[in-house]
Amino acid sequence: MTSSTPLTSSLGEANAEPCPLTCAETLPVNVDGLALTLDKTTVKPTKKPSTPANISNVLRLFRLHQQGLLEEGWIKAHLSSAEHVQLWALLWDQHPQLAEWAEHKIRYDFDPRAKVLTIRISTRVHERFLASVDKRILSELDGIANSLPATLASAVQEIGWDRSSRFTTGTDKDRAILEQVCNEPDSQYGHDKARFPSVIIEVSYSQKRKDLPHLADTYILKSGGSVSVVVGLDVGYKAGKEATLSVWRPKFWTDEAGELHLAVETTISNQLYRDKDGAGTPGQLDLKLKDFAPASLLNGLPTDIQNRPITITHKYLTEHLTKAEELYDMVQGDKGCVGEHYGKKMIVHERPSSPHEEFNSDDDAEIRERQRKRARRRSEDDEDYTE
């Protein structure tokens, strides 16, 4: 029986370590009664390409969000435009359940210039306070509509309100949507026939506060000034009672050469509506009906109606922010009224499995097919598009 020579490194050194990509073994085999020794060279399996670190980090954050383990706040992660595109391709290809969750449950902003993806997780104070502000604005709009004859009221009745709808300058048929700025404002108002919202409201807390001017720039500049007002309502620091509001509006002017310019003007900057003692300050937030829709959609209304005020007093803001904080403290302190049987010893009958556990391969296949259809539609509209 012959013996094989031990494999040396590619440099031929007798005592060198074996090449990391190959190894040799002597395998005794018997073919038709003949004893042979064969060299078997095996190649180390090729590893799957590793996921870039930035994408892995965002995937981790998305999974934590799905599991309810992300803390409330304003969570930032580095991500370039190319990585944003790759992230969604990877989600739909390898993690369709997480992709569905991210698409419908996760509120996030993406800024390709800064290369930052920001996940928004609202606090209960944030949500309750914002609901009271929206309630006030909607009540004011309804009051104006109800005061007008039917022929004029329709223009006001077509002003709608959305919570957390995505703001983007791209289109669903355009691959570039993943490479452009996209945001999910806290609240927005716009006419049913308008391309962009006209009024955007953002409620801020410590992590988000410094980003509000940049968000205002994005909304106003990217919409070509179609967004007429951005309102920032700060809910204050945990350690203090002070709370402020800021307002940004578009500013247009024409230079000597006849060129039209657009910039963002801060018309109110960090104005206190609640002082350090928790009391409301004198004053109010002043908006007008014409702020809520493009001029071309309100042309049928007399000027005095277009200038009808929509106001929210500092006192109102203070009262409802305080109520939201009290509710949060009550829940966190495990206080408040409960159902009559809460806390009693009882046999609880749970469902055998959760909807998440029942998500099977058929659902998986359906999601993948849905994504393939989306890709085909994009390809039909853009020959250069590749998934």
Coordinates of C-alpha atoms in Angstrom, one line a residue:
M1 CA 0.0 0.0 0.0
T2 CA 1.4 3.4 -1.0
S3 CA 1.3 6.3 1.3
S4 CA 0.6 9.9 0.5
T5 CA 2.9 12.8 1.3
P6 CA 1.6 15.2 3.9
L7 CA 0.4 18.4 2.3
T8 CA 2.6 21.4 3.0
S9 CA 1.8 25.1 2.8
S10 CA 1.9 26.9 -0.5
L11 CA 5.4 28.0 0.3
G12 CA 6.5 24.4 0.5
E13 CA 7.9 24.6 4.1
A14 CA 7.9 21.2 5.7
N15 CA 6.9 22.5 9.1
A16 CA 4.5 25.1 7.9
E17 CA 0.8 25.1 8.9
P18 CA -1.5 23.6 6.3
C19 CA -3.1 26.0 3.9
P20 CA -6.3 27.2 5.6
L21 CA -8.4 26.6 2.4
T22 CA -7.4 23.0 1.8
C23 CA -6.5 19.8 3.7
A24 CA -5.3 16.4 2.5
E25 CA -6.3 13.0 3.9
T26 CA -5.3 9.4 2.9
L27 CA -8.4 7.4 2.4
P28 CA -8.1 3.6 2.0
V29 CA -10.5 2.3 -0.6
N30 CA -11.1 -1.1 -2.1
V31 CA -12.0 -1.3 -5.8
D32 CA -12.5 -4.8 -7.2
G33 CA -10.3 -6.3 -4.6
L34 CA -7.4 -3.8 -5.2
A35 CA -6.3 -1.9 -2.1
L36 CA -5.6 1.8 -3.0
T37 CA -4.8 4.9 -1.1
L38 CA -6.3 8.1 -2.5
D39 CA -5.6 11.7 -1.7
K40 CA -8.8 13.6 -0.8
T41 CA -8.6 17.3 -1.1
T42 CA -11.5 19.2 0.6
V43 CA -12.2 22.9 0.2
K44 CA -13.4 24.8 3.2
P45 CA -17.0 25.8 2.6
T46 CA -17.4 29.3 1.4
K47 CA -19.1 31.6 4.0
K48 CA -22.1 33.6 3.1
P49 CA -21.3 37.2 2.6
S50 CA -21.5 39.0 5.9
T51 CA -24.2 41.6 6.4
P52 CA -22.6 45.1 6.7
A53 CA -22.4 46.3 10.3
N54 CA -24.8 49.2 9.8
I55 CA -27.5 47.0 8.3
S56 CA -27.0 44.4 11.0
N57 CA -27.5 47.1 13.7
V58 CA -30.8 48.3 12.1
L59 CA -32.0 44.7 11.8
R60 CA -31.2 44.3 15.5
L61 CA -33.2 47.4 16.4
F62 CA -36.1 46.3 14.2
R63 CA -36.2 42.9 16.0
L64 CA -36.1 44.6 19.4
H65 CA -39.0 46.8 18.3
Q66 CA -41.0 43.8 17.2
Q67 CA -40.4 42.2 20.6
G68 CA -41.4 45.4 22.4
L69 CA -37.9 45.8 24.0
L70 CA -36.9 49.2 22.6
E71 CA -37.2 52.0 25.1
E72 CA -39.3 55.1 24.3
G73 CA -37.3 57.7 22.5
W74 CA -35.6 58.9 19.4
I75 CA -33.2 56.2 18.4
K76 CA -30.6 56.9 15.7
A77 CA -28.5 54.4 13.6
H78 CA -26.0 55.1 10.8
L79 CA -27.2 54.0 7.4
S80 CA -26.4 55.2 3.9
S81 CA -28.7 55.4 0.9
A82 CA -27.2 52.2 -0.6
E83 CA -27.5 50.4 2.7
H84 CA -31.1 51.5 3.0
V85 CA -31.9 49.9 -0.3
Q86 CA -30.0 46.8 0.7
L87 CA -31.7 46.7 4.1
W88 CA -35.2 46.4 2.5
A89 CA -34.0 43.9 -0.1
L90 CA -32.6 41.8 2.7
L91 CA -35.7 42.1 4.8
W92 CA -38.1 41.0 2.1
D93 CA -35.8 38.2 0.9
Q94 CA -34.7 36.7 4.2
H95 CA -36.9 38.1 6.9
P96 CA -40.4 38.7 5.4
Q97 CA -42.2 38.7 8.7
L98 CA -39.9 41.4 10.1
A99 CA -40.3 43.3 6.8
E100 CA -44.1 43.3 7.3
W101 CA -43.6 44.5 10.8
A102 CA -41.2 47.3 9.8
E103 CA -43.4 48.5 7.0
H104 CA -46.6 48.7 9.1
K105 CA -45.5 49.1 12.7
I106 CA -42.2 50.9 12.9
R107 CA -42.2 54.7 12.5
Y108 CA -38.8 55.9 11.3
D109 CA -37.1 58.8 9.5
F110 CA -34.3 58.4 7.0
D111 CA -31.9 61.2 6.0
P112 CA -29.6 60.1 3.2
R113 CA -27.5 63.2 3.4
A114 CA -26.7 62.7 7.1
K115 CA -26.7 58.9 6.5
V116 CA -29.0 58.4 9.6
L117 CA -32.1 56.3 10.2
T118 CA -34.1 57.4 13.2
I119 CA -36.7 55.2 14.9
R120 CA -39.5 57.1 16.6
I121 CA -41.0 55.5 19.7
S122 CA -43.5 57.9 21.4
T123 CA -44.1 58.1 25.1
R124 CA -47.6 57.9 26.5
V125 CA -47.3 61.6 27.5
H126 CA -46.4 62.4 23.9
E127 CA -49.4 60.6 22.5
R128 CA -52.0 61.8 25.0
F129 CA -50.8 65.4 24.6
L130 CA -50.8 65.3 20.9
A131 CA -54.3 63.9 20.8
S132 CA -55.6 66.9 22.8
V133 CA -53.8 69.3 20.4
D134 CA -55.3 67.5 17.3
K135 CA -58.8 67.5 19.0
R136 CA -58.6 71.3 19.4
I137 CA -57.5 72.0 15.8
L138 CA -60.2 69.7 14.4
S139 CA -62.8 71.4 16.5
E140 CA -61.7 74.8 15.2
L141 CA -61.9 73.6 11.6
D142 CA -65.3 72.0 12.1
G143 CA -66.5 75.3 13.7
I144 CA -65.4 77.2 10.6
A145 CA -67.0 74.8 8.2
N146 CA -70.3 74.7 10.2
S147 CA -70.5 78.5 10.1
L148 CA -70.4 78.6 6.3
P149 CA -73.1 78.0 3.7
A150 CA -72.8 74.5 2.1
T151 CA -71.4 76.0 -1.1
L152 CA -68.4 77.3 0.8
A153 CA -68.1 74.8 3.6
S154 CA -67.0 71.9 1.3
A155 CA -63.5 73.5 0.8
V156 CA -63.0 73.4 4.5
Q157 CA -64.5 70.0 5.0
E158 CA -61.9 68.6 2.5
I159 CA -59.1 69.5 4.9
G160 CA -58.0 66.2 6.4
W161 CA -55.9 65.0 9.3
D162 CA -53.4 62.1 9.4
R163 CA -51.3 60.6 12.2
S164 CA -47.8 59.3 11.2
S165 CA -48.4 59.1 7.5
R166 CA -45.0 58.9 5.6
F167 CA -43.7 62.2 4.2
T168 CA -41.5 61.7 1.1
T169 CA -40.8 63.4 -2.1
G170 CA -40.5 60.0 -4.0
T171 CA -43.2 57.8 -5.4
D172 CA -44.1 54.2 -4.8
K173 CA -43.1 53.3 -8.4
D174 CA -39.7 54.9 -8.1
R175 CA -36.7 53.0 -6.8
A176 CA -35.3 56.2 -5.6
I177 CA -37.9 56.4 -2.8
L178 CA -35.5 54.3 -0.7
E179 CA -32.7 56.7 -1.4
Q180 CA -34.6 59.9 -0.6
V181 CA -35.5 61.6 2.6
C182 CA -38.5 60.1 4.3
N183 CA -40.2 61.1 7.5
E184 CA -43.2 60.2 9.6
P185 CA -44.4 63.4 11.3
D186 CA -46.4 63.1 14.5
S187 CA -49.4 64.8 13.0
Q188 CA -50.2 66.5 9.7
Y189 CA -53.1 68.4 8.0
G190 CA -53.8 68.9 4.4
H191 CA -56.4 69.2 1.7
D192 CA -57.7 66.1 0.1
K193 CA -56.5 67.3 -3.3
A194 CA -53.1 68.5 -2.2
R195 CA -49.9 66.6 -2.9
F196 CA -48.3 67.6 0.5
P197 CA -49.6 68.3 3.9
S198 CA -49.9 72.0 4.7
V199 CA -49.5 71.9 8.5
I200 CA -47.2 69.6 10.3
I201 CA -47.0 69.2 14.1
E202 CA -44.0 67.5 15.9
V203 CA -44.0 66.9 19.7
S204 CA -40.4 66.8 21.0
Y205 CA -38.6 65.6 24.0
S206 CA -34.9 65.7 25.0
Q207 CA -33.4 63.5 22.2
K208 CA -35.6 65.0 19.5
R209 CA -35.5 68.7 20.5
K210 CA -32.3 69.6 18.6
D211 CA -33.5 67.9 15.4
L212 CA -36.7 70.0 15.1
P213 CA -35.2 72.8 13.0
H214 CA -33.7 70.3 10.6
L215 CA -37.1 68.5 10.3
A216 CA -38.8 71.8 9.6
D217 CA -36.2 72.5 6.8
T218 CA -36.9 69.1 5.3
Y219 CA -40.6 69.4 5.3
I220 CA -40.7 73.0 3.9
L221 CA -37.8 72.9 1.5
K222 CA -38.5 69.4 0.1
S223 CA -42.1 70.3 -0.6
G224 CA -41.1 73.5 -2.4
G225 CA -42.8 75.5 0.3
S226 CA -46.1 73.6 0.0
V227 CA -45.8 72.9 3.7
S228 CA -46.8 76.3 5.1
V229 CA -46.3 75.8 8.8
V230 CA -44.3 73.4 11.0
V231 CA -45.2 73.6 14.7
G232 CA -42.8 72.1 17.3
L233 CA -44.3 71.5 20.8
D234 CA -41.7 70.6 23.4
V235 CA -43.0 68.7 26.4
G236 CA -40.1 69.7 28.6
Y237 CA -37.4 68.0 30.6
K238 CA -38.3 65.2 33.1
A239 CA -36.6 67.2 35.8
G240 CA -38.4 70.5 35.1
K241 CA -41.8 71.9 34.1
E242 CA -40.8 74.4 31.4
A243 CA -42.3 73.6 28.0
T244 CA -41.9 75.6 24.8
L245 CA -43.2 75.9 21.3
S246 CA -41.6 76.9 18.0
V247 CA -43.0 77.7 14.6
W248 CA -41.3 77.6 11.2
R249 CA -42.7 78.9 7.9
P250 CA -41.4 79.2 4.3
K251 CA -40.0 82.5 3.1
F252 CA -40.0 83.4 -0.6
W253 CA -38.2 86.3 -2.3
T254 CA -37.0 87.3 -5.7
D255 CA -33.5 88.7 -6.2
E256 CA -32.4 91.4 -8.6
A257 CA -31.8 88.8 -11.3
G258 CA -35.4 87.6 -11.1
E259 CA -34.5 84.3 -9.4
L260 CA -37.0 83.0 -6.9
H261 CA -35.6 81.9 -3.5
L262 CA -37.0 79.7 -0.8
A263 CA -35.7 79.5 2.8
V264 CA -37.1 78.5 6.2
E265 CA -38.0 81.3 8.6
T266 CA -38.3 80.7 12.4
T267 CA -41.3 82.9 13.3
I268 CA -41.5 81.7 17.0
S269 CA -38.4 80.3 18.8
N270 CA -38.7 78.3 22.0
Q271 CA -41.5 80.4 23.4
L272 CA -42.6 79.3 26.9
Y273 CA -46.1 78.1 27.1
R274 CA -45.6 76.5 30.6
D275 CA -43.2 78.1 33.1
K276 CA -40.8 76.4 35.6
D277 CA -43.6 76.2 38.2
G278 CA -45.9 74.3 35.8
A279 CA -48.2 77.3 35.2
G280 CA -49.4 78.4 31.7
T281 CA -48.0 81.6 30.4
P282 CA -50.0 84.4 28.6
G283 CA -50.3 83.9 24.9
Q284 CA -51.5 81.5 22.2
L285 CA -50.5 79.7 19.1
D286 CA -52.0 81.5 16.1
L287 CA -52.7 79.8 12.8
K288 CA -55.1 80.7 10.0
L289 CA -57.5 78.7 7.9
K290 CA -55.3 79.5 4.8
D291 CA -52.4 77.7 6.5
F292 CA -54.2 74.4 6.0
A293 CA -54.5 74.2 2.2
P294 CA -52.7 75.5 -0.9
A295 CA -54.1 78.9 -2.0
S296 CA -55.4 77.5 -5.3
L297 CA -57.8 75.2 -3.3
L298 CA -59.2 78.0 -1.2
N299 CA -59.6 80.6 -4.0
G300 CA -63.4 80.2 -3.8
L301 CA -63.5 81.5 -0.2
P302 CA -63.6 85.2 0.6
T303 CA -60.4 86.6 2.1
D304 CA -61.9 87.2 5.5
I305 CA -62.8 83.5 5.7
Q306 CA -59.3 82.4 4.6
N307 CA -57.9 84.5 7.4
R308 CA -60.2 83.0 10.1
P309 CA -58.0 82.3 13.1
I310 CA -57.3 78.8 14.5
T311 CA -55.9 79.3 18.0
I312 CA -54.6 77.2 20.8
T313 CA -53.9 79.1 24.1
H314 CA -50.9 78.4 26.2
K315 CA -53.3 77.7 29.0
Y316 CA -54.9 74.9 27.0
L317 CA -51.5 73.4 26.1
T318 CA -50.4 73.5 29.7
E319 CA -53.6 71.9 31.1
H320 CA -53.5 69.0 28.6
L321 CA -49.7 68.4 29.0
T322 CA -50.2 68.3 32.8
K323 CA -53.1 65.8 32.4
A324 CA -51.0 63.6 30.1
E325 CA -48.1 63.6 32.7
E326 CA -50.5 62.8 35.5
L327 CA -51.9 59.9 33.6
Y328 CA -48.5 58.6 32.8
D329 CA -47.4 58.8 36.5
M330 CA -50.6 57.1 37.6
V331 CA -50.1 54.1 35.2
Q332 CA -46.4 53.9 36.0
G333 CA -47.3 53.9 39.7
D334 CA -49.8 51.0 39.2
K335 CA -52.6 53.3 40.3
G336 CA -56.0 54.2 39.0
C337 CA -59.4 52.4 38.7
V338 CA -59.6 48.9 37.3
G339 CA -62.3 46.4 36.4
E340 CA -64.2 44.8 39.3
H341 CA -62.5 41.4 38.9
Y342 CA -59.0 42.7 38.5
G343 CA -56.6 41.2 41.1
K344 CA -59.0 38.3 42.0
K345 CA -57.9 34.7 41.9
M346 CA -59.3 33.3 38.7
I347 CA -58.7 30.7 36.0
V348 CA -57.6 32.5 32.9
H349 CA -58.3 30.7 29.5
E350 CA -55.7 31.8 27.0
R351 CA -55.7 31.1 23.3
P352 CA -53.5 28.1 22.3
S353 CA -51.2 30.2 20.3
S354 CA -50.6 33.8 19.3
P355 CA -51.1 35.2 15.8
H356 CA -47.3 35.5 15.6
E357 CA -46.8 31.8 16.3
E358 CA -49.5 30.9 13.7
F359 CA -47.6 32.8 11.0
N360 CA -46.7 29.8 8.8
S361 CA -44.8 29.1 5.6
D362 CA -47.9 29.9 3.5
D363 CA -48.0 33.4 5.0
D364 CA -44.3 33.6 4.3
A365 CA -44.8 32.6 0.7
E366 CA -47.6 35.1 0.3
I367 CA -45.4 37.9 1.6
R368 CA -42.6 36.9 -0.7
E369 CA -44.9 36.8 -3.7
R370 CA -46.3 40.3 -2.8
Q371 CA -42.7 41.6 -2.8
R372 CA -41.9 40.0 -6.1
K373 CA -45.0 41.7 -7.6
R374 CA -43.8 45.0 -6.3
A375 CA -40.3 44.4 -7.8
R376 CA -41.9 43.5 -11.2
R377 CA -44.0 46.7 -11.2
R378 CA -40.9 48.8 -10.4
S379 CA -39.0 47.0 -13.2
E380 CA -41.8 47.8 -15.7
D381 CA -41.5 51.5 -14.8
D382 CA -37.7 51.7 -14.7
E383 CA -35.7 49.4 -16.9
D384 CA -32.6 50.2 -14.9
Y385 CA -34.2 49.0 -11.6
T386 CA -32.8 45.8 -10.2
E387 CA -33.8 44.2 -6.9

